[in-house]
mmCIF file of C-alpha atoms in Angstrom:
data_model
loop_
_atom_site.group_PDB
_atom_site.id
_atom_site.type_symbol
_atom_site.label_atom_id
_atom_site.label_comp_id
_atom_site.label_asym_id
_atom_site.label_seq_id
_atom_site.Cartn_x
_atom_site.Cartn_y
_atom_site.Cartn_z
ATOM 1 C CA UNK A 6 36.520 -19.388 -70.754
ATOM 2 C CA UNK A 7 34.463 -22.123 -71.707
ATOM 3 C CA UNK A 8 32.514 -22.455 -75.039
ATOM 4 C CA UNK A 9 29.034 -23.518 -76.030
ATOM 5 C CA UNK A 10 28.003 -25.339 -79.400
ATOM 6 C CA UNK A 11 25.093 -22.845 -81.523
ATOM 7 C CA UNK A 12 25.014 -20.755 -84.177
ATOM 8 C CA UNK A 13 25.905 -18.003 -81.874
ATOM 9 C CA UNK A 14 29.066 -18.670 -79.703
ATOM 10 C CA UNK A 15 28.174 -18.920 -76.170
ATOM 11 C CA UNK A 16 31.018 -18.081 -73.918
ATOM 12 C CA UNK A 17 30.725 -18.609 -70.136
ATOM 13 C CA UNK A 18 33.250 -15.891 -68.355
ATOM 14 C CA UNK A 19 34.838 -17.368 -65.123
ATOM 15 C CA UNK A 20 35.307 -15.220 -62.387
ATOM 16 C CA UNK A 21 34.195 -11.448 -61.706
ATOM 17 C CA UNK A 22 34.741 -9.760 -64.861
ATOM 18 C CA UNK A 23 36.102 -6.016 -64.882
ATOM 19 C CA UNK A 24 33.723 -3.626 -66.507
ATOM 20 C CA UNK A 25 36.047 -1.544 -68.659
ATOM 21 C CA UNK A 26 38.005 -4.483 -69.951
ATOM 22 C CA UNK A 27 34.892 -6.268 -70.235
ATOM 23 C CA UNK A 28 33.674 -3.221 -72.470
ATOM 24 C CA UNK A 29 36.527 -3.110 -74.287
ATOM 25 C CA UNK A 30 36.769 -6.306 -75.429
ATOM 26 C CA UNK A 31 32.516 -6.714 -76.445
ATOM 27 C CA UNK A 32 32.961 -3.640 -78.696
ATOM 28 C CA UNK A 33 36.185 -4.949 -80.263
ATOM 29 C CA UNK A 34 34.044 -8.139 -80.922
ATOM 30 C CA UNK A 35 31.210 -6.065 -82.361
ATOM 31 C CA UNK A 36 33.129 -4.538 -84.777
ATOM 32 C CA UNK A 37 34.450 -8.042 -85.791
ATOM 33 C CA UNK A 38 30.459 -8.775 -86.519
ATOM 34 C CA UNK A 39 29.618 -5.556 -88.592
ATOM 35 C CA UNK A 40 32.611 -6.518 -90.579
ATOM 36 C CA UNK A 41 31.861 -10.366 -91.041
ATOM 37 C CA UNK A 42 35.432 -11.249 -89.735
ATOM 38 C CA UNK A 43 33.576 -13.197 -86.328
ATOM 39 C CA UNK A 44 30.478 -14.975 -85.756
ATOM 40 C CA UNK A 45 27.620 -13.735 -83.175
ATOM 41 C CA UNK A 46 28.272 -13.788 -79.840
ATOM 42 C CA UNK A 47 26.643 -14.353 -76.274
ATOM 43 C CA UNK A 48 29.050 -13.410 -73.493
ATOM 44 C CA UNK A 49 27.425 -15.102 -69.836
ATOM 45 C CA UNK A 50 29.474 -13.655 -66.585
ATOM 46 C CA UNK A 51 29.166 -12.113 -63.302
ATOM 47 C CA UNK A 52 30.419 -8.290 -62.749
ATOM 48 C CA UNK A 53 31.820 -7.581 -59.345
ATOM 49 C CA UNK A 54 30.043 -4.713 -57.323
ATOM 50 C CA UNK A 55 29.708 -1.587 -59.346
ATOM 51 C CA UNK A 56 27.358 1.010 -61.026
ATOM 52 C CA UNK A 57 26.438 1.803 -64.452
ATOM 53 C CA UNK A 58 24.709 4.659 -66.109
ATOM 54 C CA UNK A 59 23.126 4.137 -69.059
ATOM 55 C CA UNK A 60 21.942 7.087 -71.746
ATOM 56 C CA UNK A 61 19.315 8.287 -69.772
ATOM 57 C CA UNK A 62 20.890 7.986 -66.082
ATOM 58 C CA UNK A 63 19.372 10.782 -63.840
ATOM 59 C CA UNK A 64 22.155 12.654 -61.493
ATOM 60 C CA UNK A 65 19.880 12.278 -58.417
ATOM 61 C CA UNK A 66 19.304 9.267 -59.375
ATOM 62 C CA UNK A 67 23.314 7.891 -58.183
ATOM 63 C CA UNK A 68 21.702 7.979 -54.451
ATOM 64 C CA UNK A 69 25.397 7.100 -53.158
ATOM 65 C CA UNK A 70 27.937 7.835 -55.351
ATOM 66 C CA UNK A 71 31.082 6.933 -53.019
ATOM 67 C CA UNK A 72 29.489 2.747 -52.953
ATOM 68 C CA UNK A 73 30.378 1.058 -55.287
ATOM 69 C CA UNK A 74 32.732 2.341 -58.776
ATOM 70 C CA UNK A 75 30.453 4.071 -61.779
ATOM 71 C CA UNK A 76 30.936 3.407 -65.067
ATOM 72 C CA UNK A 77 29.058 5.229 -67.877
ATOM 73 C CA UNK A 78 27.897 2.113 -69.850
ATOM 74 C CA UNK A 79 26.986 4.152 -73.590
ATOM 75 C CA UNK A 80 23.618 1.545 -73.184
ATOM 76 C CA UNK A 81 20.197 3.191 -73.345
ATOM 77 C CA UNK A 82 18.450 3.423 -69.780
ATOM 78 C CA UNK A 83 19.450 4.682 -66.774
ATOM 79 C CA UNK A 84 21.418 3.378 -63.450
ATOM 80 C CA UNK A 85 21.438 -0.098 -62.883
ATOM 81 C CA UNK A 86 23.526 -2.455 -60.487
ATOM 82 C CA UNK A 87 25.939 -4.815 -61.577
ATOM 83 C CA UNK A 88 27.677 -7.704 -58.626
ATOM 84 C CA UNK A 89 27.977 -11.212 -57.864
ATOM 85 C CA UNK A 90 25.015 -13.199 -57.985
ATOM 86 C CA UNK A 91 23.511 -11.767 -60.531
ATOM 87 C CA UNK A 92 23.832 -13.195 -64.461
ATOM 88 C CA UNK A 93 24.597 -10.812 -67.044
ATOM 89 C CA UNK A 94 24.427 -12.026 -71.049
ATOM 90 C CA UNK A 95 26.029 -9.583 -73.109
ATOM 91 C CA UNK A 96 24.277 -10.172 -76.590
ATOM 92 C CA UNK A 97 25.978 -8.998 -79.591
ATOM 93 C CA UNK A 98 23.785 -9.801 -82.255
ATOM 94 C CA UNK A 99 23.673 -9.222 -86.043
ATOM 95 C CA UNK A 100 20.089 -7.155 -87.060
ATOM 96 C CA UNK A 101 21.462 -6.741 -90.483
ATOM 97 C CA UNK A 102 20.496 -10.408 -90.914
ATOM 98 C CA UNK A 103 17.769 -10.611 -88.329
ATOM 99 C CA UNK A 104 15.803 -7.653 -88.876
ATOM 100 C CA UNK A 105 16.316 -3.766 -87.978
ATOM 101 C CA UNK A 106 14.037 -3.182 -85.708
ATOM 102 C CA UNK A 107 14.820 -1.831 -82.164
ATOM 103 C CA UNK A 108 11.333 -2.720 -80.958
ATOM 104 C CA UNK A 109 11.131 -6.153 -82.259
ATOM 105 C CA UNK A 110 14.838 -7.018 -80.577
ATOM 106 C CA UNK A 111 13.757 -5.592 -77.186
ATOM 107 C CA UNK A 112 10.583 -7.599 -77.113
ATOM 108 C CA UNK A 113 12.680 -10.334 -77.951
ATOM 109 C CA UNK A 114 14.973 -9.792 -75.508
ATOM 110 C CA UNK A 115 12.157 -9.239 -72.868
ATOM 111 C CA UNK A 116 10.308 -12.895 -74.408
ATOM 112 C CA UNK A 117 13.405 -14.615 -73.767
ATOM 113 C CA UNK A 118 13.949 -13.682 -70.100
ATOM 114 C CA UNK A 119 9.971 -14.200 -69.619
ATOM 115 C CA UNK A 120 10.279 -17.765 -71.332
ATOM 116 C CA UNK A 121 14.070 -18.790 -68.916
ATOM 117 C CA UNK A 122 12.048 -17.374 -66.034
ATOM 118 C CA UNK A 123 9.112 -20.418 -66.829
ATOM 119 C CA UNK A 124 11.658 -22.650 -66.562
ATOM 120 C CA UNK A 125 10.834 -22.659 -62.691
ATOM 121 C CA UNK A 126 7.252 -21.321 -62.326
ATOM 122 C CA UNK A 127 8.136 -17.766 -62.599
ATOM 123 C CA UNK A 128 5.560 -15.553 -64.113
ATOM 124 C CA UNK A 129 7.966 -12.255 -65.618
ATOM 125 C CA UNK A 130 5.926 -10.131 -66.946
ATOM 126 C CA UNK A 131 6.158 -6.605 -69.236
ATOM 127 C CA UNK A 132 4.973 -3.374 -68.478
ATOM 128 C CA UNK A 133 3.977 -0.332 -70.602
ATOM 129 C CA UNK A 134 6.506 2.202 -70.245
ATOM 130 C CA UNK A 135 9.073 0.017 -67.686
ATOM 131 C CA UNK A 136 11.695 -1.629 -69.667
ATOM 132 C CA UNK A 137 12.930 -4.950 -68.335
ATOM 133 C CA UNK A 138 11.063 -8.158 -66.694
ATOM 134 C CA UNK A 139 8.512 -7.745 -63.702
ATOM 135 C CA UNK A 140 7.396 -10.244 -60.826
ATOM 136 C CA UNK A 141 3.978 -9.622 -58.833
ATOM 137 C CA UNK A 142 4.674 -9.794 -55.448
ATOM 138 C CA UNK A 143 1.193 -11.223 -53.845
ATOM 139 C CA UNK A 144 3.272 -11.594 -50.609
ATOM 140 C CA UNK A 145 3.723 -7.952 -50.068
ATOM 141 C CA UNK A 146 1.772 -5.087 -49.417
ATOM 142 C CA UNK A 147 -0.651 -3.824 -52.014
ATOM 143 C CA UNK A 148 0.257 -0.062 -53.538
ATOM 144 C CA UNK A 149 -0.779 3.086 -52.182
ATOM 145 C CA UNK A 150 -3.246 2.831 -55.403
ATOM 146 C CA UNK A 151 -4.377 -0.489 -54.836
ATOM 147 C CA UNK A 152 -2.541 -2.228 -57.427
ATOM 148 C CA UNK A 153 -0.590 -5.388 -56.190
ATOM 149 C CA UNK A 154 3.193 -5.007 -55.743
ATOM 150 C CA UNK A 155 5.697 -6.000 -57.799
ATOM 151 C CA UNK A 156 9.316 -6.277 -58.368
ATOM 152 C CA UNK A 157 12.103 -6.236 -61.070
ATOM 153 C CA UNK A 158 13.651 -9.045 -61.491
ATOM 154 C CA UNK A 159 15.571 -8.711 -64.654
ATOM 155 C CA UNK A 160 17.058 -5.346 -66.435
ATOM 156 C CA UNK A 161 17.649 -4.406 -70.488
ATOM 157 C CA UNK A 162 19.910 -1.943 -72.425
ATOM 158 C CA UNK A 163 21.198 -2.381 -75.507
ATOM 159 C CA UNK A 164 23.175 -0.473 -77.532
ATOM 160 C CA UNK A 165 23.522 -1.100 -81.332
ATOM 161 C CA UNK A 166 26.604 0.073 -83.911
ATOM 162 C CA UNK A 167 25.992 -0.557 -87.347
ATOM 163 C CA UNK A 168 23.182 -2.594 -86.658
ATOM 164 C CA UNK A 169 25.307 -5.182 -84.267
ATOM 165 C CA UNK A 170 23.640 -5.015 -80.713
ATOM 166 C CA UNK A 171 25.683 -5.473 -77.447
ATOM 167 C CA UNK A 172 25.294 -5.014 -73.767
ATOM 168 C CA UNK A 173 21.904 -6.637 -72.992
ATOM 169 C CA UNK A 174 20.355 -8.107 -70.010
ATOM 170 C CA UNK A 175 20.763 -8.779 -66.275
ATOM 171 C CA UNK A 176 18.641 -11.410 -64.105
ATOM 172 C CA UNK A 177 19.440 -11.235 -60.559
ATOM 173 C CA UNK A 178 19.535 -15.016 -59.842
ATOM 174 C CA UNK A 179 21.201 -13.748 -55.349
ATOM 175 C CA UNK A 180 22.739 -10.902 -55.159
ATOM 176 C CA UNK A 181 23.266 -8.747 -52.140
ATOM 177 C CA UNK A 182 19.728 -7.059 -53.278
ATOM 178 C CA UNK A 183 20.598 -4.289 -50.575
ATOM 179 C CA UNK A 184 23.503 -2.778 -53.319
ATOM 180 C CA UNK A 185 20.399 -1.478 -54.891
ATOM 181 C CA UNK A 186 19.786 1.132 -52.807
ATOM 182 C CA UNK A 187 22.710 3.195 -54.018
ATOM 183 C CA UNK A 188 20.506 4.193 -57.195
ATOM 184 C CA UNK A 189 17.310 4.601 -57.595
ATOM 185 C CA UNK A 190 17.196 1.378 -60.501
ATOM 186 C CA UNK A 191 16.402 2.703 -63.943
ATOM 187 C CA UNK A 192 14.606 5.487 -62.206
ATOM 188 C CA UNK A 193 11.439 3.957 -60.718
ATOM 189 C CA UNK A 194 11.680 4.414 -57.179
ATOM 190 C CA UNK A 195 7.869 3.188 -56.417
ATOM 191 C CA UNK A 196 8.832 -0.763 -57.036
ATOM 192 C CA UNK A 197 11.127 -2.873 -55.510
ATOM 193 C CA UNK A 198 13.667 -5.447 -57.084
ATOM 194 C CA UNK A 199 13.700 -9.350 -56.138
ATOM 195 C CA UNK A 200 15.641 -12.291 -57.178
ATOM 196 C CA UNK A 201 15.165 -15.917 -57.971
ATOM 197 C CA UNK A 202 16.552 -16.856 -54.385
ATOM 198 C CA UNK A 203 14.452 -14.348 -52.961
ATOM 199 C CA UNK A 204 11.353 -15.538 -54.320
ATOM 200 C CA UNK A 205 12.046 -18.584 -52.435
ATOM 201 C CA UNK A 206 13.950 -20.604 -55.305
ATOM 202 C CA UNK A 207 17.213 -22.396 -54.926
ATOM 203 C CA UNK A 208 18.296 -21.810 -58.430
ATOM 204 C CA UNK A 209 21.803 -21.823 -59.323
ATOM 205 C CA UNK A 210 23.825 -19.721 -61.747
ATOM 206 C CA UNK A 211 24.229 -22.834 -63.893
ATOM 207 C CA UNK A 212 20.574 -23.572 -63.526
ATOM 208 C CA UNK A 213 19.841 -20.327 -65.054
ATOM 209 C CA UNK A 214 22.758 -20.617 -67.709
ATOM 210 C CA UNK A 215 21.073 -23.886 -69.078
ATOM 211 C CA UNK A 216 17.608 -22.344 -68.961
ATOM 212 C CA UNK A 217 18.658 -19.136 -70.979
ATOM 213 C CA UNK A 218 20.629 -21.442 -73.733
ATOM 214 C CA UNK A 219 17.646 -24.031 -73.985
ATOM 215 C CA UNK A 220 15.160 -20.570 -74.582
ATOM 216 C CA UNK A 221 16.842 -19.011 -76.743
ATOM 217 C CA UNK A 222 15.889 -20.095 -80.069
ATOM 218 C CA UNK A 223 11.999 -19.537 -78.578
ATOM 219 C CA UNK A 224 13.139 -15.478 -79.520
ATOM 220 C CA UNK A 225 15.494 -15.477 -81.605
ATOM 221 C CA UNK A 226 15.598 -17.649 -84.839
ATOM 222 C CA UNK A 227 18.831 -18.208 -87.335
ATOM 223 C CA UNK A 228 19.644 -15.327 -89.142
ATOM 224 C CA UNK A 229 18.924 -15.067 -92.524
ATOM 225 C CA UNK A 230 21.802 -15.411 -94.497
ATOM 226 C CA UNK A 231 21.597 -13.544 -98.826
ATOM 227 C CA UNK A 232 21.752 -15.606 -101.460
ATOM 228 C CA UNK A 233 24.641 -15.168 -103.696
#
């Protein structure tokens, strides 16, 4: 592992990290947060091929079951695909200091992926009721209602104990885009999903790593420490 200077301590994970262990370890640290024993933490790293089901994950939704392995995350949301190519940040955050409000953190979340995706002419965009990042697709056929395509590009769930948030977000910078059909991705089956690479952009993982640390602060300001 390799380490970052920040207020929060960046750690780049070599290698395809296992889920459980991977788990294991990020709640371990989270409880090291809530009890002011360890400092706030951004995990970066790559997952090998697998399946996760959030809170919310739909059975029918697991399309093939026998893929890839499926781990049941505790995150809100539903399925989503984990595997190489793709960047995960694991955010494990202090709200105690930075505000408790779900909302607010999600937006932030979503403003920080938006802002990294600038970095190279990438318009992300929200949408009312989807969770995650969105890409218009001009490229691609309109909808059956006339509305212009789009795809995901980027994922969120979070998960907080005693106000200390971890999982957090994926951006699929090339992955193998067809281990998405498996699931039926956070259970919208009427948009597609996209990458960096296939929107035509040869960005690498450490492109993307130094675009997410330079953003940050954008979202997500110091945390305000009492006064004693």
């Amino acid at each position: 592992m390799q380490e970052a200077a920040s207020e929060v301590e960046w750690r780049f994970i070599d290698g395809y990290a296992p889920y459980a262990e991977t788990l294991a370890a990020m709640e371990a640290r989270v409880a090291e947060i809530a009890a002011g024993t360890a400092p706030e933490a951004i995990w970066l790293l790559e997952h090998p091929p697998l399946y996760t089901a959030g809170t919310s994950a739909q059975p029918e939704d697991l399309v093939s079951p026998d893929r890839f392995p499926v781990h049941v995350a505790g995150r809100g949301g539903q399925y989503t695909y984990h595997g190489p190519g793709q960047r995960v940040a694991y955010v494990m955050l202090d709200l105690n200091k930075r505000g408790r409000d779900v909302r607010k953190f999600v937006c932030a979340l979503e403003k920080w992926v938006i802002d990294t995706l600038a970095e190279f002419n990438v318009t992300g965009e929200r949408r009312t009721g989807r969770v995650g990042v969105w890409v218009v697709r001009p490229d691609r056929p309109a909808s059956a209602d006339g509305s212009p395509a789009e795809d995901k590009i980027a994922a969120i769930g979070v998960k907080l104990r005693k106000w200390v948030s971890f999982h957090g977000i994926s951006i699929n910078v090339d992955p193998d885009l067809s281990h998405f059909t498996g699931i039926v991705p956070c259970g919208i089956s009427d948009h597609g999903v996209t990458s960096l690479v296939d929107l035509g952009l040869p960005v690498t993982m450490s492109d993307l790593d130094a675009a997410l640390i330079r953003c940050f602060s954008r979202s997500f300001k110091p945390p305000q420490i009492e006064k004693k």
